[in-house]
Amino acid sequence: MTTPNLGLETVPANSLQPSVPINDALQVIDALLQLAVEDKDLSAPPATVPGDVGKRWIVGAAPTGAWGGKAGQIALCTGAGLWRFIPARAGFRAFVIDEGIDYRFSAGAWAPI
């Protein structure tokens, strides 16, 4: 079973490893609260190092490599060269650091507000 808004896995009754869905959910919540992304125009994933864990990007319009097929999604760095993708939903807001501009996701696209 998942939560209705973010699709987070819930902990099954009598779960032997409740930390797995809880830790996974916390990672998504941490990524989306006070959402600030490094950039929103990159199509190829940037080179990352362990110090980049937790940084986020909005995947550009023509993604390649590990970002292929993830246009418009939020890419969360989970390790050097490792990614988790979070689909944007209507109403999501993000501050784009390299532009200094706030964006909102609506009608399938990110637009400045």
mmCIF file of N, CA and C in Angstrom, residues 18-81:
data_model
loop_
_atom_site.group_PDB
_atom_site.id
_atom_site.type_symbol
_atom_site.label_atom_id
_atom_site.label_comp_id
_atom_site.label_asym_id
_atom_site.label_seq_id
_atom_site.Cartn_x
_atom_site.Cartn_y
_atom_site.Cartn_z
ATOM 1 N N PRO A 18 10.729 -2.933 9.300
ATOM 2 C CA PRO A 18 10.000 -1.679 9.088
ATOM 3 C C PRO A 18 10.903 -0.513 8.709
ATOM 4 N N SER A 19 12.196 -0.633 8.971
ATOM 5 C CA SER A 19 13.093 0.482 8.652
ATOM 6 C C SER A 19 13.225 0.704 7.148
ATOM 7 N N VAL A 20 13.005 -0.331 6.334
ATOM 8 C CA VAL A 20 13.182 -0.183 4.883
ATOM 9 C C VAL A 20 12.189 0.816 4.296
ATOM 10 N N PRO A 21 10.870 0.616 4.449
ATOM 11 C CA PRO A 21 9.958 1.614 3.875
ATOM 12 C C PRO A 21 10.023 2.958 4.595
ATOM 13 N N ILE A 22 10.327 2.945 5.880
ATOM 14 C CA ILE A 22 10.416 4.208 6.617
ATOM 15 C C ILE A 22 11.602 5.022 6.122
ATOM 16 N N ASN A 23 12.761 4.402 5.990
ATOM 17 C CA ASN A 23 13.943 5.124 5.509
ATOM 18 C C ASN A 23 13.752 5.611 4.081
ATOM 19 N N ASP A 24 13.108 4.803 3.251
ATOM 20 C CA ASP A 24 12.834 5.191 1.868
ATOM 21 C C ASP A 24 11.916 6.416 1.839
ATOM 22 N N ALA A 25 10.868 6.392 2.648
ATOM 23 C CA ALA A 25 9.933 7.516 2.710
ATOM 24 C C ALA A 25 10.619 8.778 3.226
ATOM 25 N N LEU A 26 11.471 8.630 4.227
ATOM 26 C CA LEU A 26 12.183 9.795 4.757
ATOM 27 C C LEU A 26 13.092 10.420 3.709
ATOM 28 N N GLN A 27 13.690 9.600 2.852
ATOM 29 C CA GLN A 27 14.555 10.128 1.793
ATOM 30 C C GLN A 27 13.750 11.012 0.834
ATOM 31 N N VAL A 28 12.553 10.562 0.460
ATOM 32 C CA VAL A 28 11.702 11.345 -0.445
ATOM 33 C C VAL A 28 11.218 12.623 0.239
ATOM 34 N N ILE A 29 10.770 12.502 1.483
ATOM 35 C CA ILE A 29 10.295 13.680 2.209
ATOM 36 C C ILE A 29 11.415 14.705 2.344
ATOM 37 N N ASP A 30 12.607 14.242 2.705
ATOM 38 C CA ASP A 30 13.753 15.141 2.842
ATOM 39 C C ASP A 30 14.076 15.831 1.517
ATOM 40 N N ALA A 31 13.922 15.122 0.420
ATOM 41 C CA ALA A 31 14.226 15.690 -0.898
ATOM 42 C C ALA A 31 13.217 16.753 -1.318
ATOM 43 N N LEU A 32 11.962 16.611 -0.906
ATOM 44 C CA LEU A 32 10.919 17.509 -1.393
ATOM 45 C C LEU A 32 10.627 18.697 -0.486
ATOM 46 N N LEU A 33 10.916 18.599 0.802
ATOM 47 C CA LEU A 33 10.675 19.732 1.693
ATOM 48 C C LEU A 33 11.663 20.843 1.379
ATOM 49 N N GLN A 34 11.167 22.057 1.284
ATOM 50 C CA GLN A 34 12.016 23.205 0.962
ATOM 51 C C GLN A 34 12.832 22.928 -0.296
ATOM 52 N N LEU A 35 12.150 22.511 -1.353
ATOM 53 C CA LEU A 35 12.812 22.073 -2.580
ATOM 54 C C LEU A 35 13.603 23.196 -3.242
ATOM 55 N N ALA A 36 14.907 22.995 -3.308
ATOM 56 C CA ALA A 36 15.816 23.882 -4.040
ATOM 57 C C ALA A 36 16.681 22.976 -4.900
ATOM 58 N N VAL A 37 16.697 23.232 -6.201
ATOM 59 C CA VAL A 37 17.463 22.395 -7.127
ATOM 60 C C VAL A 37 18.659 23.171 -7.659
ATOM 61 N N GLU A 38 19.700 22.450 -8.012
ATOM 62 C CA GLU A 38 20.920 23.074 -8.519
ATOM 63 C C GLU A 38 20.696 23.726 -9.883
ATOM 64 N N ASP A 39 19.943 23.052 -10.756
ATOM 65 C CA ASP A 39 19.767 23.491 -12.148
ATOM 66 C C ASP A 39 18.524 22.799 -12.687
ATOM 67 N N LYS A 40 17.948 23.332 -13.757
ATOM 68 C CA LYS A 40 16.783 22.684 -14.365
ATOM 69 C C LYS A 40 16.946 22.467 -15.865
ATOM 70 N N ASP A 41 18.113 22.740 -16.411
ATOM 71 C CA ASP A 41 18.296 22.653 -17.856
ATOM 72 C C ASP A 41 19.250 21.552 -18.306
ATOM 73 N N LEU A 42 19.810 20.795 -17.387
ATOM 74 C CA LEU A 42 20.770 19.761 -17.776
ATOM 75 C C LEU A 42 20.054 18.555 -18.364
ATOM 76 N N SER A 43 20.589 18.021 -19.447
ATOM 77 C CA SER A 43 20.026 16.810 -20.039
ATOM 78 C C SER A 43 20.838 15.578 -19.667
ATOM 79 N N ALA A 44 22.106 15.777 -19.348
ATOM 80 C CA ALA A 44 22.966 14.668 -18.906
ATOM 81 C C ALA A 44 23.253 14.860 -17.425
ATOM 82 N N PRO A 45 23.286 13.778 -16.669
ATOM 83 C CA PRO A 45 23.564 13.928 -15.245
ATOM 84 C C PRO A 45 24.960 14.502 -15.007
ATOM 85 N N PRO A 46 25.089 15.394 -14.037
ATOM 86 C CA PRO A 46 26.415 15.928 -13.728
ATOM 87 C C PRO A 46 27.260 14.872 -13.027
ATOM 88 N N ALA A 47 28.569 15.030 -13.097
ATOM 89 C CA ALA A 47 29.452 14.158 -12.323
ATOM 90 C C ALA A 47 29.232 14.499 -10.852
ATOM 91 N N THR A 48 29.056 13.486 -10.035
ATOM 92 C CA THR A 48 28.804 13.722 -8.618
ATOM 93 C C THR A 48 29.826 12.976 -7.771
ATOM 94 N N VAL A 49 30.011 13.477 -6.564
ATOM 95 C CA VAL A 49 30.899 12.875 -5.573
ATOM 96 C C VAL A 49 30.076 12.635 -4.312
ATOM 97 N N PRO A 50 30.601 11.866 -3.342
ATOM 98 C CA PRO A 50 29.815 11.604 -2.136
ATOM 99 C C PRO A 50 29.275 12.866 -1.458
ATOM 100 N N GLY A 51 29.983 13.989 -1.560
ATOM 101 C CA GLY A 51 29.505 15.232 -0.954
ATOM 102 C C GLY A 51 28.270 15.817 -1.621
ATOM 103 N N ASP A 52 27.878 15.283 -2.780
ATOM 104 C CA ASP A 52 26.693 15.769 -3.489
ATOM 105 C C ASP A 52 25.415 15.046 -3.075
ATOM 106 N N VAL A 53 25.520 14.057 -2.209
ATOM 107 C CA VAL A 53 24.332 13.319 -1.762
ATOM 108 C C VAL A 53 23.322 14.309 -1.189
ATOM 109 N N GLY A 54 22.085 14.197 -1.640
ATOM 110 C CA GLY A 54 21.014 15.076 -1.187
ATOM 111 C C GLY A 54 20.753 16.248 -2.115
ATOM 112 N N LYS A 55 21.683 16.554 -2.997
ATOM 113 C CA LYS A 55 21.441 17.633 -3.958
ATOM 114 C C LYS A 55 20.440 17.164 -5.003
ATOM 115 N N ARG A 56 19.683 18.135 -5.543
ATOM 116 C CA ARG A 56 18.623 17.807 -6.489
ATOM 117 C C ARG A 56 18.741 18.645 -7.743
ATOM 118 N N TRP A 57 18.249 18.093 -8.841
ATOM 119 C CA TRP A 57 18.199 18.763 -10.135
ATOM 120 C C TRP A 57 16.834 18.480 -10.740
ATOM 121 N N ILE A 58 16.330 19.391 -11.574
ATOM 122 C CA ILE A 58 15.171 19.086 -12.413
ATOM 123 C C ILE A 58 15.757 18.631 -13.739
ATOM 124 N N VAL A 59 15.376 17.449 -14.171
ATOM 125 C CA VAL A 59 15.922 16.870 -15.401
ATOM 126 C C VAL A 59 15.441 17.681 -16.604
ATOM 127 N N GLY A 60 16.377 18.008 -17.503
ATOM 128 C CA GLY A 60 16.082 18.797 -18.696
ATOM 129 C C GLY A 60 15.181 18.086 -19.692
ATOM 130 N N ALA A 61 14.870 18.779 -20.776
ATOM 131 C CA ALA A 61 13.883 18.322 -21.758
ATOM 132 C C ALA A 61 14.315 17.139 -22.611
ATOM 133 N N ALA A 62 15.604 16.932 -22.800
ATOM 134 C CA ALA A 62 16.087 15.838 -23.664
ATOM 135 C C ALA A 62 17.120 15.004 -22.908
ATOM 136 N N PRO A 63 16.679 14.291 -21.864
ATOM 137 C CA PRO A 63 17.631 13.605 -20.999
ATOM 138 C C PRO A 63 18.343 12.425 -21.658
ATOM 139 N N THR A 64 19.591 12.230 -21.227
ATOM 140 C CA THR A 64 20.411 11.126 -21.725
ATOM 141 C C THR A 64 21.039 10.394 -20.544
ATOM 142 N N GLY A 65 21.679 9.277 -20.851
ATOM 143 C CA GLY A 65 22.379 8.512 -19.823
ATOM 144 C C GLY A 65 21.444 8.049 -18.723
ATOM 145 N N ALA A 66 21.906 8.144 -17.491
ATOM 146 C CA ALA A 66 21.119 7.694 -16.338
ATOM 147 C C ALA A 66 19.825 8.483 -16.180
ATOM 148 N N TRP A 67 19.751 9.651 -16.810
ATOM 149 C CA TRP A 67 18.544 10.467 -16.733
ATOM 150 C C TRP A 67 17.575 10.201 -17.888
ATOM 151 N N GLY A 68 17.909 9.315 -18.796
ATOM 152 C CA GLY A 68 17.064 9.033 -19.950
ATOM 153 C C GLY A 68 15.629 8.718 -19.558
ATOM 154 N N GLY A 69 14.678 9.339 -20.234
ATOM 155 C CA GLY A 69 13.261 9.086 -19.985
ATOM 156 C C GLY A 69 12.709 9.757 -18.740
ATOM 157 N N LYS A 70 13.464 10.640 -18.114
ATOM 158 C CA LYS A 70 13.036 11.252 -16.852
ATOM 159 C C LYS A 70 12.816 12.761 -16.964
ATOM 160 N N ALA A 71 12.559 13.276 -18.161
ATOM 161 C CA ALA A 71 12.388 14.721 -18.372
ATOM 162 C C ALA A 71 11.390 15.315 -17.382
ATOM 163 N N GLY A 72 11.773 16.444 -16.781
ATOM 164 C CA GLY A 72 10.897 17.159 -15.864
ATOM 165 C C GLY A 72 10.846 16.602 -14.457
ATOM 166 N N GLN A 73 11.411 15.419 -14.241
ATOM 167 C CA GLN A 73 11.386 14.831 -12.906
ATOM 168 C C GLN A 73 12.475 15.438 -12.033
ATOM 169 N N ILE A 74 12.363 15.230 -10.747
ATOM 170 C CA ILE A 74 13.375 15.682 -9.805
ATOM 171 C C ILE A 74 14.373 14.547 -9.639
ATOM 172 N N ALA A 75 15.641 14.841 -9.925
ATOM 173 C CA ALA A 75 16.711 13.851 -9.776
ATOM 174 C C ALA A 75 17.410 14.117 -8.448
ATOM 175 N N LEU A 76 17.372 13.142 -7.564
ATOM 176 C CA LEU A 76 17.998 13.235 -6.251
ATOM 177 C C LEU A 76 19.276 12.416 -6.270
ATOM 178 N N CYS A 77 20.398 13.045 -5.951
ATOM 179 C CA CYS A 77 21.673 12.326 -5.873
ATOM 180 C C CYS A 77 21.674 11.512 -4.580
ATOM 181 N N THR A 78 21.828 10.194 -4.702
ATOM 182 C CA THR A 78 21.841 9.314 -3.532
ATOM 183 C C THR A 78 23.222 8.732 -3.267
ATOM 184 N N GLY A 79 24.179 9.054 -4.111
ATOM 185 C CA GLY A 79 25.557 8.589 -3.980
ATOM 186 C C GLY A 79 26.310 9.048 -5.214
ATOM 187 N N ALA A 80 27.616 8.882 -5.221
ATOM 188 C CA ALA A 80 28.410 9.298 -6.380
ATOM 189 C C ALA A 80 27.913 8.567 -7.622
ATOM 190 N N GLY A 81 27.310 9.311 -8.548
ATOM 191 C CA GLY A 81 26.786 8.721 -9.777
ATOM 192 C C GLY A 81 25.503 7.928 -9.613
#
